[in-house]
Amino acid sequence: NAYLHSTAAADGKPQRYRAVRADYHGHVAELLAKATRSNQLDAAVSKEDQEKLLASLQWWGALDKDYRYSRSRDSSDRRGYDKDAGGGLSGDPVPSTPMGLGDVLGTTLWGRLPFGDLYEMQTTLMQPVGGMDRIGMAFAHELDGLIRYRARVLDIHQDEQGVRVAFEDGAEPGSRHQARADWCVCTIPLSIL
């Protein structure tokens, strides 16, 4: 559920990768379905293969029965919902509205869609055996003695001299300590920070 961003696209607002990808696929599928249904591919594709092509486009692009890419549960299963399914009386999901074709093409964010398909990048997209936390555990092993555990961050301050972090040591409740460094790699979620 990563974001794509360009200051020149979508009024500078980040867009979900999955939404841009689904909308691009949906609109391309709709256009190709229109060309197929209006006999523009007759010279290149047999009638039998056109039927197969239409079925595959309908599935690949989340097209409706009329081969249109529109707001629906199928398109929202790909691009994400305005409101995800939940429980209770208001548990039904709320489908999201796809970007129009002009918006998808105008954002130029489509240029970032094949990143994971590039030969050099495929091997970087992996999951370690045992889960992603194995990466942190490997760093911890190599940095033995340098990592301070059970330290609750109270404040992070950045200035021209570097970064200062105030923290409370879990072994000393109520204590206040400081650490200084040139850089801070902060993995605290923004909603908590």
Tab-separated table of N, CA and C in Angstrom, residues 34-115:
chain	number	residue	atom	x	y	z
A	34	LYS	N	-12.907	-1.873	-26.063
A	34	LYS	CA	-13.665	-1.083	-27.046
A	34	LYS	C	-13.154	-1.351	-28.454
A	35	ALA	N	-11.833	-1.387	-28.605
A	35	ALA	CA	-11.254	-1.651	-29.926
A	35	ALA	C	-11.635	-3.046	-30.405
A	36	THR	N	-11.628	-4.011	-29.508
A	36	THR	CA	-11.981	-5.389	-29.867
A	36	THR	C	-13.448	-5.486	-30.261
A	37	ARG	N	-14.318	-4.875	-29.480
A	37	ARG	CA	-15.758	-4.975	-29.729
A	37	ARG	C	-16.190	-4.190	-30.966
A	38	SER	N	-15.396	-3.213	-31.391
A	38	SER	CA	-15.756	-2.441	-32.590
A	38	SER	C	-15.022	-2.966	-33.832
A	39	ASN	N	-14.558	-4.213	-33.747
A	39	ASN	CA	-13.939	-4.925	-34.875
A	39	ASN	C	-12.641	-4.300	-35.369
A	40	GLN	N	-11.988	-3.507	-34.571
A	40	GLN	CA	-10.741	-2.878	-35.002
A	40	GLN	C	-9.544	-3.822	-34.911
A	41	LEU	N	-9.726	-4.978	-34.284
A	41	LEU	CA	-8.632	-5.943	-34.174
A	41	LEU	C	-8.841	-7.169	-35.055
A	42	ASP	N	-9.861	-7.125	-35.919
A	42	ASP	CA	-10.202	-8.296	-36.738
A	42	ASP	C	-9.029	-8.797	-37.573
A	43	ALA	N	-8.215	-7.901	-38.087
A	43	ALA	CA	-7.095	-8.311	-38.937
A	43	ALA	C	-5.985	-8.983	-38.128
A	44	ALA	N	-5.881	-8.664	-36.861
A	44	ALA	CA	-4.776	-9.187	-36.045
A	44	ALA	C	-5.176	-10.327	-35.119
A	45	VAL	N	-6.466	-10.393	-34.759
A	45	VAL	CA	-6.906	-11.364	-33.749
A	45	VAL	C	-8.154	-12.091	-34.257
A	46	SER	N	-8.121	-13.428	-34.209
A	46	SER	CA	-9.278	-14.210	-34.661
A	46	SER	C	-10.474	-13.945	-33.748
A	47	LYS	N	-11.671	-14.236	-34.258
A	47	LYS	CA	-12.897	-14.037	-33.462
A	47	LYS	C	-12.842	-14.861	-32.172
A	48	GLU	N	-12.356	-16.087	-32.282
A	48	GLU	CA	-12.260	-16.950	-31.101
A	48	GLU	C	-11.316	-16.333	-30.062
A	49	ASP	N	-10.172	-15.841	-30.529
A	49	ASP	CA	-9.218	-15.223	-29.602
A	49	ASP	C	-9.727	-13.885	-29.066
A	50	GLN	N	-10.554	-13.194	-29.853
A	50	GLN	CA	-11.132	-11.944	-29.358
A	50	GLN	C	-12.029	-12.199	-28.154
A	51	GLU	N	-12.790	-13.292	-28.187
A	51	GLU	CA	-13.644	-13.633	-27.042
A	51	GLU	C	-12.793	-13.911	-25.806
A	52	LYS	N	-11.698	-14.636	-26.010
A	52	LYS	CA	-10.784	-14.920	-24.898
A	52	LYS	C	-10.131	-13.631	-24.398
A	53	LEU	N	-9.776	-12.770	-25.344
A	53	LEU	CA	-9.164	-11.494	-24.972
A	53	LEU	C	-10.128	-10.656	-24.142
A	54	LEU	N	-11.382	-10.588	-24.570
A	54	LEU	CA	-12.377	-9.815	-23.819
A	54	LEU	C	-12.564	-10.364	-22.404
A	55	ALA	N	-12.600	-11.686	-22.277
A	55	ALA	CA	-12.739	-12.288	-20.942
A	55	ALA	C	-11.534	-11.946	-20.073
A	56	SER	N	-10.343	-12.004	-20.663
A	56	SER	CA	-9.143	-11.697	-19.875
A	56	SER	C	-9.076	-10.215	-19.516
A	57	LEU	N	-9.503	-9.344	-20.420
A	57	LEU	CA	-9.506	-7.905	-20.131
A	57	LEU	C	-10.507	-7.570	-19.036
A	58	GLN	N	-11.652	-8.246	-19.079
A	58	GLN	CA	-12.670	-8.006	-18.054
A	58	GLN	C	-12.123	-8.369	-16.679
A	59	TRP	N	-11.411	-9.483	-16.597
A	59	TRP	CA	-10.834	-9.900	-15.316
A	59	TRP	C	-9.653	-9.005	-14.937
A	60	TRP	N	-8.697	-8.813	-15.856
A	60	TRP	CA	-7.468	-8.067	-15.584
A	60	TRP	C	-7.753	-6.615	-15.219
A	61	GLY	N	-8.709	-6.004	-15.902
A	61	GLY	CA	-8.997	-4.596	-15.671
A	61	GLY	C	-10.148	-4.323	-14.730
A	62	ALA	N	-10.751	-5.363	-14.157
A	62	ALA	CA	-11.915	-5.203	-13.258
A	62	ALA	C	-13.041	-4.443	-13.965
A	63	LEU	N	-13.323	-4.856	-15.202
A	63	LEU	CA	-14.365	-4.200	-15.996
A	63	LEU	C	-15.733	-4.776	-15.647
A	64	ASP	N	-16.770	-3.951	-15.817
A	64	ASP	CA	-18.132	-4.427	-15.557
A	64	ASP	C	-18.633	-5.239	-16.758
A	65	LYS	N	-19.897	-5.651	-16.730
A	65	LYS	CA	-20.449	-6.503	-17.794
A	65	LYS	C	-20.463	-5.798	-19.150
A	66	ASP	N	-20.429	-4.464	-19.146
A	66	ASP	CA	-20.400	-3.695	-20.390
A	66	ASP	C	-18.979	-3.286	-20.767
A	67	TYR	N	-17.997	-3.896	-20.108
A	67	TYR	CA	-16.576	-3.650	-20.360
A	67	TYR	C	-16.165	-2.212	-20.051
A	68	ARG	N	-16.751	-1.659	-18.997
A	68	ARG	CA	-16.382	-0.315	-18.542
A	68	ARG	C	-15.636	-0.429	-17.221
A	69	TYR	N	-14.663	0.444	-17.050
A	69	TYR	CA	-13.954	0.532	-15.773
A	69	TYR	C	-14.625	1.640	-14.979
A	70	SER	N	-15.260	1.273	-13.869
A	70	SER	CA	-16.036	2.245	-13.114
A	70	SER	C	-15.989	1.909	-11.627
A	71	ARG	N	-16.618	2.753	-10.850
A	71	ARG	CA	-16.699	2.547	-9.406
A	71	ARG	C	-17.509	1.283	-9.124
A	72	SER	N	-16.875	0.321	-8.482
A	72	SER	CA	-17.548	-0.943	-8.174
A	72	SER	C	-16.752	-1.687	-7.111
A	73	ARG	N	-17.330	-2.767	-6.640
A	73	ARG	CA	-16.592	-3.602	-5.683
A	73	ARG	C	-15.397	-4.251	-6.370
A	74	ASP	N	-15.552	-4.640	-7.638
A	74	ASP	CA	-14.433	-5.264	-8.350
A	74	ASP	C	-13.262	-4.301	-8.494
A	75	SER	N	-13.536	-3.071	-8.940
A	75	SER	CA	-12.434	-2.111	-9.089
A	75	SER	C	-11.865	-1.731	-7.724
A	76	SER	N	-12.714	-1.636	-6.713
A	76	SER	CA	-12.241	-1.273	-5.371
A	76	SER	C	-11.445	-2.393	-4.721
A	77	ASP	N	-11.729	-3.652	-5.102
A	77	ASP	CA	-10.900	-4.758	-4.615
A	77	ASP	C	-9.459	-4.590	-5.076
A	78	ARG	N	-9.268	-3.911	-6.186
A	78	ARG	CA	-7.919	-3.684	-6.727
A	78	ARG	C	-7.327	-2.372	-6.214
A	79	ARG	N	-8.117	-1.293	-6.241
A	79	ARG	CA	-7.578	0.040	-5.953
A	79	ARG	C	-7.743	0.450	-4.497
A	80	GLY	N	-8.591	-0.240	-3.763
A	80	GLY	CA	-8.867	0.117	-2.374
A	80	GLY	C	-10.236	0.765	-2.257
A	81	TYR	N	-10.807	0.669	-1.082
A	81	TYR	CA	-12.144	1.203	-0.813
A	81	TYR	C	-12.057	2.563	-0.134
A	82	ASP	N	-13.114	3.371	-0.281
A	82	ASP	CA	-13.216	4.591	0.521
A	82	ASP	C	-13.403	4.222	1.983
A	83	LYS	N	-14.143	3.132	2.224
A	83	LYS	CA	-14.318	2.599	3.587
A	83	LYS	C	-14.255	1.084	3.475
A	84	ASP	N	-13.286	0.488	4.179
A	84	ASP	CA	-13.129	-0.962	4.142
A	84	ASP	C	-14.299	-1.654	4.825
A	85	ALA	N	-14.484	-2.918	4.483
A	85	ALA	CA	-15.536	-3.718	5.110
A	85	ALA	C	-15.255	-3.851	6.599
A	86	GLY	N	-16.317	-3.877	7.376
A	86	GLY	CA	-16.184	-4.021	8.820
A	86	GLY	C	-17.359	-4.794	9.369
A	87	GLY	N	-17.536	-4.728	10.657
A	87	GLY	CA	-18.630	-5.443	11.289
A	87	GLY	C	-19.763	-4.508	11.655
A	88	GLY	N	-20.825	-5.081	12.163
A	88	GLY	CA	-21.942	-4.278	12.638
A	88	GLY	C	-22.884	-3.844	11.541
A	89	LEU	N	-23.739	-2.879	11.884
A	89	LEU	CA	-24.765	-2.416	10.950
A	89	LEU	C	-24.189	-1.651	9.771
A	90	SER	N	-23.059	-0.995	9.966
A	90	SER	CA	-22.467	-0.218	8.869
A	90	SER	C	-21.206	-0.909	8.355
A	91	GLY	N	-21.255	-2.234	8.262
A	91	GLY	CA	-20.083	-3.003	7.882
A	91	GLY	C	-19.819	-3.121	6.400
A	92	ASP	N	-20.786	-2.700	5.573
A	92	ASP	CA	-20.567	-2.804	4.132
A	92	ASP	C	-19.446	-1.870	3.695
A	93	PRO	N	-18.584	-2.338	2.789
A	93	PRO	CA	-17.530	-1.454	2.288
A	93	PRO	C	-18.114	-0.385	1.366
A	94	VAL	N	-17.417	0.731	1.253
A	94	VAL	CA	-17.822	1.803	0.343
A	94	VAL	C	-16.811	1.841	-0.801
A	95	PRO	N	-17.250	1.498	-2.022
A	95	PRO	CA	-16.326	1.507	-3.155
A	95	PRO	C	-15.739	2.896	-3.397
A	96	SER	N	-14.533	2.911	-3.938
A	96	SER	CA	-13.870	4.178	-4.249
A	96	SER	C	-14.087	4.525	-5.718
A	97	THR	N	-13.900	5.791	-6.035
A	97	THR	CA	-14.092	6.275	-7.402
A	97	THR	C	-12.750	6.327	-8.118
A	98	PRO	N	-12.616	5.599	-9.220
A	98	PRO	CA	-11.358	5.618	-9.963
A	98	PRO	C	-11.062	6.998	-10.547
A	99	MET	N	-9.781	7.270	-10.738
A	99	MET	CA	-9.370	8.469	-11.463
A	99	MET	C	-9.778	8.287	-12.921
A	100	GLY	N	-10.086	9.377	-13.591
A	100	GLY	CA	-10.381	9.310	-15.013
A	100	GLY	C	-9.120	9.016	-15.807
A	101	LEU	N	-9.287	8.570	-17.037
A	101	LEU	CA	-8.140	8.232	-17.877
A	101	LEU	C	-7.198	9.420	-18.031
A	102	GLY	N	-7.751	10.607	-18.267
A	102	GLY	CA	-6.910	11.799	-18.407
A	102	GLY	C	-6.100	12.086	-17.157
A	103	ASP	N	-6.710	11.854	-15.998
A	103	ASP	CA	-5.995	12.068	-14.740
A	103	ASP	C	-4.878	11.046	-14.566
A	104	VAL	N	-5.167	9.792	-14.909
A	104	VAL	CA	-4.147	8.746	-14.779
A	104	VAL	C	-2.965	9.055	-15.689
A	105	LEU	N	-3.247	9.397	-16.933
A	105	LEU	CA	-2.166	9.687	-17.877
A	105	LEU	C	-1.468	10.995	-17.537
A	106	GLY	N	-2.235	11.967	-17.057
A	106	GLY	CA	-1.668	13.273	-16.735
A	106	GLY	C	-0.763	13.272	-15.519
A	107	THR	N	-0.953	12.324	-14.617
A	107	THR	CA	-0.125	12.312	-13.410
A	107	THR	C	1.294	11.886	-13.695
A	108	THR	N	1.512	11.172	-14.763
A	108	THR	CA	2.796	10.547	-15.112
A	108	THR	C	3.280	9.580	-14.035
A	109	LEU	N	2.445	9.306	-13.036
A	109	LEU	CA	2.826	8.333	-12.015
A	109	LEU	C	2.861	6.923	-12.593
A	110	TRP	N	2.183	6.719	-13.710
A	110	TRP	CA	2.188	5.415	-14.368
A	110	TRP	C	3.603	4.979	-14.718
A	111	GLY	N	4.508	5.931	-14.888
A	111	GLY	CA	5.895	5.603	-15.222
A	111	GLY	C	6.614	4.847	-14.121
A	112	ARG	N	6.069	4.882	-12.923
A	112	ARG	CA	6.702	4.189	-11.795
A	112	ARG	C	6.094	2.807	-11.549
A	113	LEU	N	5.075	2.450	-12.293
A	113	LEU	CA	4.386	1.181	-12.055
A	113	LEU	C	5.242	-0.059	-12.311
A	114	PRO	N	6.073	-0.094	-13.354
A	114	PRO	CA	6.808	-1.340	-13.624
A	114	PRO	C	8.070	-1.530	-12.787
A	115	PHE	N	8.270	-0.737	-11.753
A	115	PHE	CA	9.492	-0.807	-10.946
A	115	PHE	C	9.813	-2.235	-10.508
